[in-house]
Amino acid sequence: MTAVRSGPPPLPVARLASEKAGTRDTGANAMQVYTPPLRDMRFVLHELHGSAELSTLKGLEEVTPDLIDAVLEEAGKFVTEVLAPLNQSGDLEGCTYENGVVRTPKGFKEAYKAFCEGGWNGIACDPQYGGQGLPASLNKLVEEMLCSGNLAFGICPGLTHGAYEALKNHASHELKDRFLPKMVDGVWSGSMCLTEPHCGTDLGLVRTKAEPQGDGSYKVTGNKIFISAGEHDMAENIIHLVLARLPDAPKGIKGISLFLVPKFLPREDGSVGPRNGVTCTGIEHKMGIHGSSTCQMSFDEATGWLVGEPHKGMRAMFSMMNSERLSVGTQGLGLGEAAYQAAVAYAKERLQGRSLSGAKHPDKPADPIIVHPDVRRTLMTMRAYNEGCRALAGWVARALDLMEHAEDAQERQRAEDFTALMTPIVKALFTDLGFEATSMGMQVYGGHGYIRDHGMEQYVRDARIAMIYEGTNGVQALDLVGRKLPAHMGRYLRSFFHPVLNYMDAKLDDENLGPLITPLSKAFGALQLATAHIAEKGLKDPEEAGAAATQYLRLFGMVALGYMWVRMAEVAFEKRVSNPDDAAFYEAKIATARFFMEKLLPDVAALWGSIKAGKASMMALDEAMF
Amino acid sequence: MTAVRSGPPPLPVARLASEKAGTRDTGANAMQVYTPPLRDMRFVLHELHGSAELSTLKGLEEVTPDLIDAVLEEAGKFVTEVLAPLNQSGDLEGCTYENGVVRTPKGFKEAYKAFCEGGWNGIACDPQYGGQGLPASLNKLVEEMLCSGNLAFGICPGLTHGAYEALKNHASHELKDRFLPKMVDGVWSGSMCLTEPHCGTDLGLVRTKAEPQGDGSYKVTGNKIFISAGEHDMAENIIHLVLARLPDAPKGIKGISLFLVPKFLPREDGSVGPRNGVTCTGIEHKMGIHGSSTCQMSFDEATGWLVGEPHKGMRAMFSMMNSERLSVGTQGLGLGEAAYQAAVAYAKERLQGRSLSGAKHPDKPADPIIVHPDVRRTLMTMRAYNEGCRALAGWVARALDLMEHAEDAQERQRAEDFTALMTPIVKALFTDLGFEATSMGMQVYGGHGYIRDHGMEQYVRDARIAMIYEGTNGVQALDLVGRKLPAHMGRYLRSFFHPVLNYMDAKLDDENLGPLITPLSKAFGALQLATAHIAEKGLKDPEEAGAAATQYLRLFGMVALGYMWVRMAEVAFEKRVSNPDDAAFYEAKIATARFFMEKLLPDVAALWGSIKAGKASMMALDEAMF
């Protein structure tokens, strides 16, 4: 049992770190406002996805709704008291590089220490390695808060968790026992070394080499770029997972192996030993996430160990990437939520113009801009996307928990199918919408959003990377149409289509839900047509599938959000009666559901219209004419 | 006659300035690539909008296609040789503020001198004040190049031109004679002082005061913020146009007057005299346009003169704002074009993966990413928007020329109607699409677009402001539905609807154009329905018009671009036969027209679907529930 799971809340540590970091005194305008949306998180977890069932799963017996609420609350406190105050100052100061050493912004080191000491680094990790074994359903919400409060900070533990997943699923027992406990408690962090100067998406081109040393170890040599948290001053050691080629490797993607390469070679007693042959040769100057170092890494005969089988590095890396892709989706949601909250606060406070239906506050020199329909449209759009994404993330997180904990093999398989299908959608849809939401938030602020002070422009800059890293959103779309749709004769797809079809059939005649089911059903029809289009045309000509991919992913995502909104409305219709004290909350859910169906879901008509036109006009132009 | 209009090209000056500025040596990675799209500009000006007719207009007799081409070419050289090399270094260095003094980045001062000496500052100004009297049709294209090459630089002359327009149309002869010649040659620049800390959109709240001094002058006192080029070191003097209230002013927007307040009071001989009571008290730290100062200005009994009539300041200011709004639209286009060119260059050079239809370059380790359908889709989208916007800008610019030079009063009126209608559309549509294009360009670059080196992230940051300043895009949409649609019983609207309807009727049976007319006609139908919806519902309830505004503007803009694309295709179908040497150019136009109609125009279905749902779900939520 650990502090978070049963002991007293880790507040003293958190408060102390906050004071030590002293960031409230840095002079940066602490104008970002963020309150963890605990009420909505509880709605998603308990009321929509029935968290009470979690404790029926093996290994999650102690995970009661009360425990969940306590953890959420503590996480929220940690974020608002320790991490959020460092967000703007961290952006302003950025990471610095000098002679191979990377320093994170003032306060980050202390905050990281508090983060680890509070047990937050391992909340979703296996108790066998010192983790708290809390469900993904809960962890995803904690992640969202981290991203809202301080994305740049959250990237490092996010990568540690990805590396943890890859090692846990593919490394030898010896490597796991040696490295995982330190990574779970956060004393050692992780990194993911894939990209090289000449290759990012196409990892078959990787040139980094690994020479076996005859003692089970390897010497790894090569250059990597864009390595987030590849070097920093927050952890005692950094465990790099590195893609490289063995001497006898086949060409291309089938000749890539995965290696564990620590910054410091650990001694038998677990303490850090001599420096390994890996150095950071520089960091990037980026549009955003300034508080997270993006490193150029040089491996010069660095000692490493093989993770998984030779030449099967991509399989092992995908464990890490799939986990990361869901987390990157959460980054989009987290920033969308932070931008929404800031925009709402500004829209209620900023007085400008009068309501078109007559002055709402005649006592003031002008009405708050939230009275203007276009501001409302913007806020409602952000809200509908954020809450929809949170609900969808909850559904996927539940599948992650079932994959891990369900006793029935079929149930585990269905959950795995669903997760595989939804991973590219969550990554691309959430990050596209997150970026759009931050830009909408800036628009509500007007000129005040473009200047640094309010912190809104930081959200826009920070959000933009999430559409790119862990596979660009275009790559996600190709993964969806090229791998996930055809897999097992469409079996993955059925893990989404069947529950949605069954639900629509069951609820079509429901007095309350009928008016929401009608547009959902229309949108679902477009999704079916688009799916058939890709299946038929794409079978003959893969470029047709590629041409449709991005818009198909968006269409799929909009239908998934639409389904979540009807499901949320269903709960809200019931609860506004059974829980009248909270009726306003449920009325807002119903109003937002209607907004989504009426004002946003019509997008699917455009997407399908564009998809069905096929690739011809897209591919017609001669390359030389661009 | 001036250098640009007839003399030798101003190249020597330009080259000198470039060398003086020395920016190629600053160490900034000069990775942005930009080539003025002269071929497409000539297409728009000569082939699409028939520039030969310009010389039939009074005052434009000398404006032959040859002259136009020479000016375009010289402008392109000036931009690529002098301004573009300062774009990345200017962003990196930014403007600095110290004790009321603002310094522009290294090289800007010399570049501005060369710009003025080359006659570029006054190319579209009245020869009566030393301008070159060149048509707007040409000037808009020169502006586009400036924005592509160095937006931050271009903002200052853009504001001078706006101030010139306001003074020319509203100031007394005395003020005009005293100030305009210096503003036309650029020795004195202009600024536009509207916003105050508590008011931007709602200028009725302006608090700055102006006290008459009995000698025809006024003492102006108050604080302004967000004043672009309000203080800088490039010009000898800065002429501020300031909104303020006279002592007897009625409350609100009807009590605002416009004043000319120079930084230095000019002497009788035209030289600058004593410093006036206006100081810059700070500059903003912004997301982008770092090379352009955004100033906090303090007016403390500063001497000024009334421009136009008392309390009619908004009318005068709108002369300036309308000119500026079209220019800001051009900023979106300029950055969209720069981003497109950079993305194309990268997509042709970056090798990653293999074409889905089989390796295109088996000799290389991978194919260039331009072979991938999703990259193509992205590039085609950028291209279709950019070229469509350039064509539409050309149509509006032609109307500006007719407003100014047509002899027939009815023709002038029609042109004025059309300009009034299209101004908010150009401003909002072009800047929305420009921002989207820069973000798409970044996506093509992947991680390499997010880091500073390639200059792509600068385009994204720079483009974002254009959606905000000179009236947010939401304000533009309200201008369209609230002012422009109902004006004179829909007369403005007819200036667009009639030519489009007539054209579609005439060309529907055209073998080549028919397939493009069909989707245009469908989209136009949605525009008619949306217009009727707003007219009917909005008449009863202005909030209904406000709720539809933003999506209506986008719908309108997409139809306008669609019309331009059919018109361009018409020219291309003819010219590929009559001018076979350039057939590839025309084939590309036709291919891009098809892409626009098939892949982008379907958006109107979604927009109309959303508009027709009305305001209900948007306004339902209680304010407290946000």
mmCIF file of C-alpha atoms in Angstrom, chain B residues 191-440:
data_model
loop_
_atom_site.group_PDB
_atom_site.id
_atom_site.type_symbol
_atom_site.label_atom_id
_atom_site.label_comp_id
_atom_site.label_asym_id
_atom_site.label_seq_id
_atom_site.Cartn_x
_atom_site.Cartn_y
_atom_site.Cartn_z
ATOM 1 C CA SER B 191 -0.267 54.564 -36.831
ATOM 2 C CA MET B 192 -3.830 53.834 -35.864
ATOM 3 C CA CYS B 193 -4.617 54.456 -32.193
ATOM 4 C CA LEU B 194 -7.992 52.907 -31.416
ATOM 5 C CA THR B 195 -7.695 50.282 -28.695
ATOM 6 C CA GLU B 196 -7.543 51.130 -24.999
ATOM 7 C CA PRO B 197 -6.942 48.705 -22.162
ATOM 8 C CA HIS B 198 -10.649 48.290 -21.501
ATOM 9 C CA CYS B 199 -11.910 48.471 -25.082
ATOM 10 C CA GLY B 200 -11.034 47.034 -28.452
ATOM 11 C CA THR B 201 -14.067 45.909 -30.398
ATOM 12 C CA ASP B 202 -16.374 48.252 -28.532
ATOM 13 C CA LEU B 203 -14.871 51.633 -29.355
ATOM 14 C CA GLY B 204 -17.867 53.400 -27.889
ATOM 15 C CA LEU B 205 -16.076 52.955 -24.558
ATOM 16 C CA VAL B 206 -13.052 55.052 -25.603
ATOM 17 C CA ARG B 207 -11.944 57.384 -22.773
ATOM 18 C CA THR B 208 -9.146 59.374 -24.405
ATOM 19 C CA LYS B 209 -10.062 63.063 -24.328
ATOM 20 C CA ALA B 210 -9.380 65.967 -26.661
ATOM 21 C CA GLU B 211 -9.608 69.580 -25.405
ATOM 22 C CA PRO B 212 -9.928 72.362 -28.005
ATOM 23 C CA GLN B 213 -7.236 75.023 -27.641
ATOM 24 C CA GLY B 214 -9.041 77.764 -29.521
ATOM 25 C CA ASP B 215 -6.408 77.896 -32.253
ATOM 26 C CA GLY B 216 -7.761 74.964 -34.232
ATOM 27 C CA SER B 217 -5.598 72.519 -32.335
ATOM 28 C CA TYR B 218 -6.498 70.135 -29.504
ATOM 29 C CA LYS B 219 -4.783 68.645 -26.486
ATOM 30 C CA VAL B 220 -5.183 64.866 -26.549
ATOM 31 C CA THR B 221 -4.865 62.866 -23.322
ATOM 32 C CA GLY B 222 -5.296 59.149 -22.737
ATOM 33 C CA ASN B 223 -3.786 55.668 -22.992
ATOM 34 C CA LYS B 224 -3.822 53.403 -25.990
ATOM 35 C CA ILE B 225 -2.623 49.816 -26.292
ATOM 36 C CA PHE B 226 -1.833 47.354 -29.081
ATOM 37 C CA ILE B 227 -0.622 50.148 -31.363
ATOM 38 C CA SER B 228 1.314 48.536 -34.201
ATOM 39 C CA ALA B 229 4.321 50.627 -35.238
ATOM 40 C CA GLY B 230 3.257 53.197 -32.642
ATOM 41 C CA GLU B 231 6.935 53.783 -31.943
ATOM 42 C CA HIS B 232 9.983 52.612 -33.908
ATOM 43 C CA ASP B 233 13.263 53.824 -35.336
ATOM 44 C CA MET B 234 12.616 53.526 -39.068
ATOM 45 C CA ALA B 235 10.887 56.835 -39.824
ATOM 46 C CA GLU B 236 11.724 60.435 -39.011
ATOM 47 C CA ASN B 237 8.257 61.073 -37.607
ATOM 48 C CA ILE B 238 5.143 59.054 -36.760
ATOM 49 C CA ILE B 239 1.676 60.376 -37.507
ATOM 50 C CA HIS B 240 -0.833 58.899 -35.085
ATOM 51 C CA LEU B 241 -4.511 58.839 -35.918
ATOM 52 C CA VAL B 242 -6.198 58.813 -32.545
ATOM 53 C CA LEU B 243 -9.788 58.205 -31.508
ATOM 54 C CA ALA B 244 -10.788 60.514 -28.665
ATOM 55 C CA ARG B 245 -13.747 62.366 -27.177
ATOM 56 C CA LEU B 246 -14.417 66.082 -27.332
ATOM 57 C CA PRO B 247 -15.689 67.720 -24.118
ATOM 58 C CA ASP B 248 -19.232 67.995 -25.484
ATOM 59 C CA ALA B 249 -19.233 64.484 -26.956
ATOM 60 C CA PRO B 250 -22.374 62.367 -26.717
ATOM 61 C CA LYS B 251 -21.923 59.053 -24.932
ATOM 62 C CA GLY B 252 -20.874 55.970 -26.813
ATOM 63 C CA ILE B 253 -19.813 55.466 -30.391
ATOM 64 C CA LYS B 254 -21.501 58.681 -31.590
ATOM 65 C CA GLY B 255 -19.167 60.763 -29.462
ATOM 66 C CA ILE B 256 -15.892 59.641 -30.967
ATOM 67 C CA SER B 257 -13.742 62.006 -33.020
ATOM 68 C CA LEU B 258 -10.550 61.395 -34.958
ATOM 69 C CA PHE B 259 -7.367 63.371 -34.378
ATOM 70 C CA LEU B 260 -4.042 63.596 -36.100
ATOM 71 C CA VAL B 261 -1.289 63.596 -33.468
ATOM 72 C CA PRO B 262 2.311 63.619 -34.692
ATOM 73 C CA LYS B 263 5.213 62.309 -32.653
ATOM 74 C CA PHE B 264 7.169 65.448 -33.542
ATOM 75 C CA LEU B 265 5.362 68.684 -34.329
ATOM 76 C CA PRO B 266 6.332 69.660 -37.870
ATOM 77 C CA ARG B 267 7.801 73.101 -38.560
ATOM 78 C CA GLU B 268 6.524 75.318 -41.323
ATOM 79 C CA ASP B 269 9.365 74.206 -43.608
ATOM 80 C CA GLY B 270 8.351 70.561 -43.238
ATOM 81 C CA SER B 271 11.205 69.588 -40.983
ATOM 82 C CA VAL B 272 10.446 67.918 -37.649
ATOM 83 C CA GLY B 273 10.204 70.268 -34.701
ATOM 84 C CA PRO B 274 9.764 69.691 -30.981
ATOM 85 C CA ARG B 275 8.632 66.399 -29.495
ATOM 86 C CA ASN B 276 4.882 66.194 -28.916
ATOM 87 C CA GLY B 277 3.301 64.867 -25.696
ATOM 88 C CA VAL B 278 3.048 61.293 -26.868
ATOM 89 C CA THR B 279 5.305 58.535 -25.597
ATOM 90 C CA CYS B 280 5.585 54.826 -25.884
ATOM 91 C CA THR B 281 5.473 53.332 -22.397
ATOM 92 C CA GLY B 282 6.168 49.724 -23.348
ATOM 93 C CA ILE B 283 5.853 47.079 -26.015
ATOM 94 C CA GLU B 284 4.074 43.741 -25.914
ATOM 95 C CA HIS B 285 5.706 40.319 -25.918
ATOM 96 C CA LYS B 286 3.762 38.448 -28.527
ATOM 97 C CA MET B 287 3.372 35.026 -30.092
ATOM 98 C CA GLY B 288 4.686 36.334 -33.412
ATOM 99 C CA ILE B 289 5.367 39.359 -35.648
ATOM 100 C CA HIS B 290 8.299 40.048 -33.353
ATOM 101 C CA GLY B 291 9.841 42.444 -35.847
ATOM 102 C CA SER B 292 6.813 44.730 -35.551
ATOM 103 C CA SER B 293 6.457 46.752 -32.374
ATOM 104 C CA THR B 294 3.103 46.567 -30.589
ATOM 105 C CA CYS B 295 3.098 49.633 -28.397
ATOM 106 C CA GLN B 296 1.456 50.979 -25.302
ATOM 107 C CA MET B 297 1.077 54.696 -26.033
ATOM 108 C CA SER B 298 0.510 57.466 -23.579
ATOM 109 C CA PHE B 299 -0.916 60.782 -24.788
ATOM 110 C CA ASP B 300 -0.400 63.582 -22.315
ATOM 111 C CA GLU B 301 -1.840 66.845 -23.595
ATOM 112 C CA ALA B 302 -0.416 65.981 -26.972
ATOM 113 C CA THR B 303 -1.157 68.523 -29.688
ATOM 114 C CA GLY B 304 -3.434 67.233 -32.407
ATOM 115 C CA TRP B 305 -5.829 68.311 -35.106
ATOM 116 C CA LEU B 306 -9.320 67.143 -35.834
ATOM 117 C CA VAL B 307 -9.736 64.940 -38.898
ATOM 118 C CA GLY B 308 -13.193 65.231 -40.416
ATOM 119 C CA GLU B 309 -16.168 66.406 -38.399
ATOM 120 C CA PRO B 310 -16.546 66.374 -34.617
ATOM 121 C CA HIS B 311 -18.102 63.142 -33.304
ATOM 122 C CA LYS B 312 -17.807 61.530 -36.756
ATOM 123 C CA GLY B 313 -14.513 59.874 -36.026
ATOM 124 C CA MET B 314 -15.756 56.395 -36.690
ATOM 125 C CA ARG B 315 -16.665 57.290 -40.262
ATOM 126 C CA ALA B 316 -13.163 58.581 -40.901
ATOM 127 C CA MET B 317 -11.620 55.666 -39.086
ATOM 128 C CA PHE B 318 -13.542 53.255 -41.256
ATOM 129 C CA SER B 319 -11.793 54.585 -44.367
ATOM 130 C CA MET B 320 -8.624 53.478 -42.726
ATOM 131 C CA MET B 321 -10.023 50.255 -41.366
ATOM 132 C CA ASN B 322 -11.555 49.101 -44.627
ATOM 133 C CA SER B 323 -8.270 49.616 -46.398
ATOM 134 C CA GLU B 324 -6.497 47.832 -43.557
ATOM 135 C CA ARG B 325 -8.963 44.954 -43.508
ATOM 136 C CA LEU B 326 -8.298 44.128 -47.131
ATOM 137 C CA SER B 327 -4.575 44.386 -46.407
ATOM 138 C CA VAL B 328 -4.855 42.062 -43.435
ATOM 139 C CA GLY B 329 -6.610 39.573 -45.680
ATOM 140 C CA THR B 330 -3.603 39.822 -47.948
ATOM 141 C CA GLN B 331 -1.398 38.966 -44.976
ATOM 142 C CA GLY B 332 -3.189 35.646 -44.655
ATOM 143 C CA LEU B 333 -2.685 34.947 -48.340
ATOM 144 C CA GLY B 334 0.961 36.020 -48.261
ATOM 145 C CA LEU B 335 1.816 33.693 -45.396
ATOM 146 C CA GLY B 336 -0.262 30.887 -46.902
ATOM 147 C CA GLU B 337 1.780 31.210 -50.093
ATOM 148 C CA ALA B 338 5.115 31.289 -48.254
ATOM 149 C CA ALA B 339 4.103 28.216 -46.250
ATOM 150 C CA TYR B 340 2.974 26.414 -49.390
ATOM 151 C CA GLN B 341 6.233 27.020 -51.191
ATOM 152 C CA ALA B 342 8.269 25.864 -48.214
ATOM 153 C CA ALA B 343 6.121 22.764 -47.776
ATOM 154 C CA VAL B 344 6.443 21.873 -51.460
ATOM 155 C CA ALA B 345 10.211 22.240 -51.329
ATOM 156 C CA TYR B 346 10.397 20.023 -48.265
ATOM 157 C CA ALA B 347 7.964 17.441 -49.663
ATOM 158 C CA LYS B 348 10.084 17.057 -52.785
ATOM 159 C CA GLU B 349 13.333 16.763 -50.876
ATOM 160 C CA ARG B 350 12.453 14.697 -47.818
ATOM 161 C CA LEU B 351 12.739 10.965 -48.487
ATOM 162 C CA GLN B 352 10.483 8.842 -46.339
ATOM 163 C CA GLY B 353 8.543 5.681 -47.116
ATOM 164 C CA ARG B 354 7.447 4.360 -50.482
ATOM 165 C CA SER B 355 4.604 5.340 -52.749
ATOM 166 C CA LEU B 356 1.531 3.199 -52.121
ATOM 167 C CA SER B 357 1.433 2.523 -55.861
ATOM 168 C CA GLY B 358 5.012 1.165 -55.916
ATOM 169 C CA ALA B 359 8.392 2.804 -55.458
ATOM 170 C CA LYS B 360 8.736 5.956 -57.539
ATOM 171 C CA HIS B 361 12.480 6.351 -56.982
ATOM 172 C CA PRO B 362 13.829 2.826 -56.447
ATOM 173 C CA ASP B 363 17.364 4.206 -56.787
ATOM 174 C CA LYS B 364 16.927 6.231 -53.607
ATOM 175 C CA PRO B 365 16.572 4.874 -50.056
ATOM 176 C CA ALA B 366 12.959 6.102 -50.046
ATOM 177 C CA ASP B 367 10.558 8.187 -52.126
ATOM 178 C CA PRO B 368 10.081 11.908 -51.538
ATOM 179 C CA ILE B 369 7.047 12.408 -49.328
ATOM 180 C CA ILE B 370 5.168 14.264 -52.067
ATOM 181 C CA VAL B 371 4.209 10.822 -53.412
ATOM 182 C CA HIS B 372 2.021 10.155 -50.367
ATOM 183 C CA PRO B 373 -1.664 10.939 -50.904
ATOM 184 C CA ASP B 374 -2.055 12.676 -47.562
ATOM 185 C CA VAL B 375 0.867 14.999 -48.274
ATOM 186 C CA ARG B 376 -0.612 15.698 -51.708
ATOM 187 C CA ARG B 377 -3.987 16.409 -50.161
ATOM 188 C CA THR B 378 -2.364 18.889 -47.841
ATOM 189 C CA LEU B 379 -0.376 20.629 -50.572
ATOM 190 C CA MET B 380 -3.325 20.699 -52.962
ATOM 191 C CA THR B 381 -5.512 22.186 -50.253
ATOM 192 C CA MET B 382 -3.006 24.950 -49.565
ATOM 193 C CA ARG B 383 -2.582 25.584 -53.268
ATOM 194 C CA ALA B 384 -6.284 25.657 -54.010
ATOM 195 C CA TYR B 385 -6.893 28.141 -51.195
ATOM 196 C CA ASN B 386 -3.942 30.361 -52.055
ATOM 197 C CA GLU B 387 -4.634 30.608 -55.770
ATOM 198 C CA GLY B 388 -8.344 30.975 -55.160
ATOM 199 C CA CYS B 389 -7.762 33.795 -52.683
ATOM 200 C CA ARG B 390 -5.339 35.505 -55.057
ATOM 201 C CA ALA B 391 -7.971 35.431 -57.785
ATOM 202 C CA LEU B 392 -10.645 36.763 -55.428
ATOM 203 C CA ALA B 393 -8.308 39.475 -54.146
ATOM 204 C CA GLY B 394 -7.766 40.455 -57.774
ATOM 205 C CA TRP B 395 -11.507 40.775 -58.318
ATOM 206 C CA VAL B 396 -11.899 42.985 -55.261
ATOM 207 C CA ALA B 397 -8.834 45.035 -56.218
ATOM 208 C CA ARG B 398 -10.342 45.611 -59.626
ATOM 209 C CA ALA B 399 -13.431 46.976 -57.891
ATOM 210 C CA LEU B 400 -11.212 49.312 -55.861
ATOM 211 C CA ASP B 401 -9.764 50.613 -59.119
ATOM 212 C CA LEU B 402 -13.219 51.088 -60.620
ATOM 213 C CA MET B 403 -14.414 52.921 -57.480
ATOM 214 C CA GLU B 404 -11.562 55.306 -57.927
ATOM 215 C CA HIS B 405 -11.260 55.647 -61.679
ATOM 216 C CA ALA B 406 -14.454 54.602 -63.502
ATOM 217 C CA GLU B 407 -16.191 57.472 -65.244
ATOM 218 C CA ASP B 408 -19.635 55.990 -64.967
ATOM 219 C CA ALA B 409 -21.240 56.738 -61.611
ATOM 220 C CA GLN B 410 -23.276 53.548 -61.677
ATOM 221 C CA GLU B 411 -20.177 51.513 -62.296
ATOM 222 C CA ARG B 412 -18.429 53.251 -59.414
ATOM 223 C CA GLN B 413 -21.414 52.513 -57.204
ATOM 224 C CA ARG B 414 -21.506 48.849 -58.147
ATOM 225 C CA ALA B 415 -17.793 48.601 -57.431
ATOM 226 C CA GLU B 416 -18.264 50.276 -54.072
ATOM 227 C CA ASP B 417 -21.126 47.933 -53.199
ATOM 228 C CA PHE B 418 -19.025 44.942 -54.098
ATOM 229 C CA THR B 419 -16.021 46.167 -52.103
ATOM 230 C CA ALA B 420 -18.182 46.858 -49.058
ATOM 231 C CA LEU B 421 -19.651 43.352 -49.279
ATOM 232 C CA MET B 422 -16.372 41.549 -49.825
ATOM 233 C CA THR B 423 -14.176 43.409 -47.322
ATOM 234 C CA PRO B 424 -15.188 41.371 -44.260
ATOM 235 C CA ILE B 425 -15.064 38.178 -46.313
ATOM 236 C CA VAL B 426 -11.568 38.861 -47.604
ATOM 237 C CA LYS B 427 -10.349 39.804 -44.151
ATOM 238 C CA ALA B 428 -11.760 36.824 -42.275
ATOM 239 C CA LEU B 429 -11.656 34.109 -44.925
ATOM 240 C CA PHE B 430 -8.124 34.833 -46.080
ATOM 241 C CA THR B 431 -6.731 35.038 -42.563
ATOM 242 C CA ASP B 432 -8.519 31.867 -41.427
ATOM 243 C CA LEU B 433 -7.266 30.006 -44.468
ATOM 244 C CA GLY B 434 -3.823 31.565 -44.162
ATOM 245 C CA PHE B 435 -3.464 30.324 -40.609
ATOM 246 C CA GLU B 436 -4.760 26.907 -41.621
ATOM 247 C CA ALA B 437 -2.275 26.842 -44.499
ATOM 248 C CA THR B 438 0.689 27.645 -42.270
ATOM 249 C CA SER B 439 -0.389 24.920 -39.877
ATOM 250 C CA MET B 440 -0.738 22.497 -42.811
#
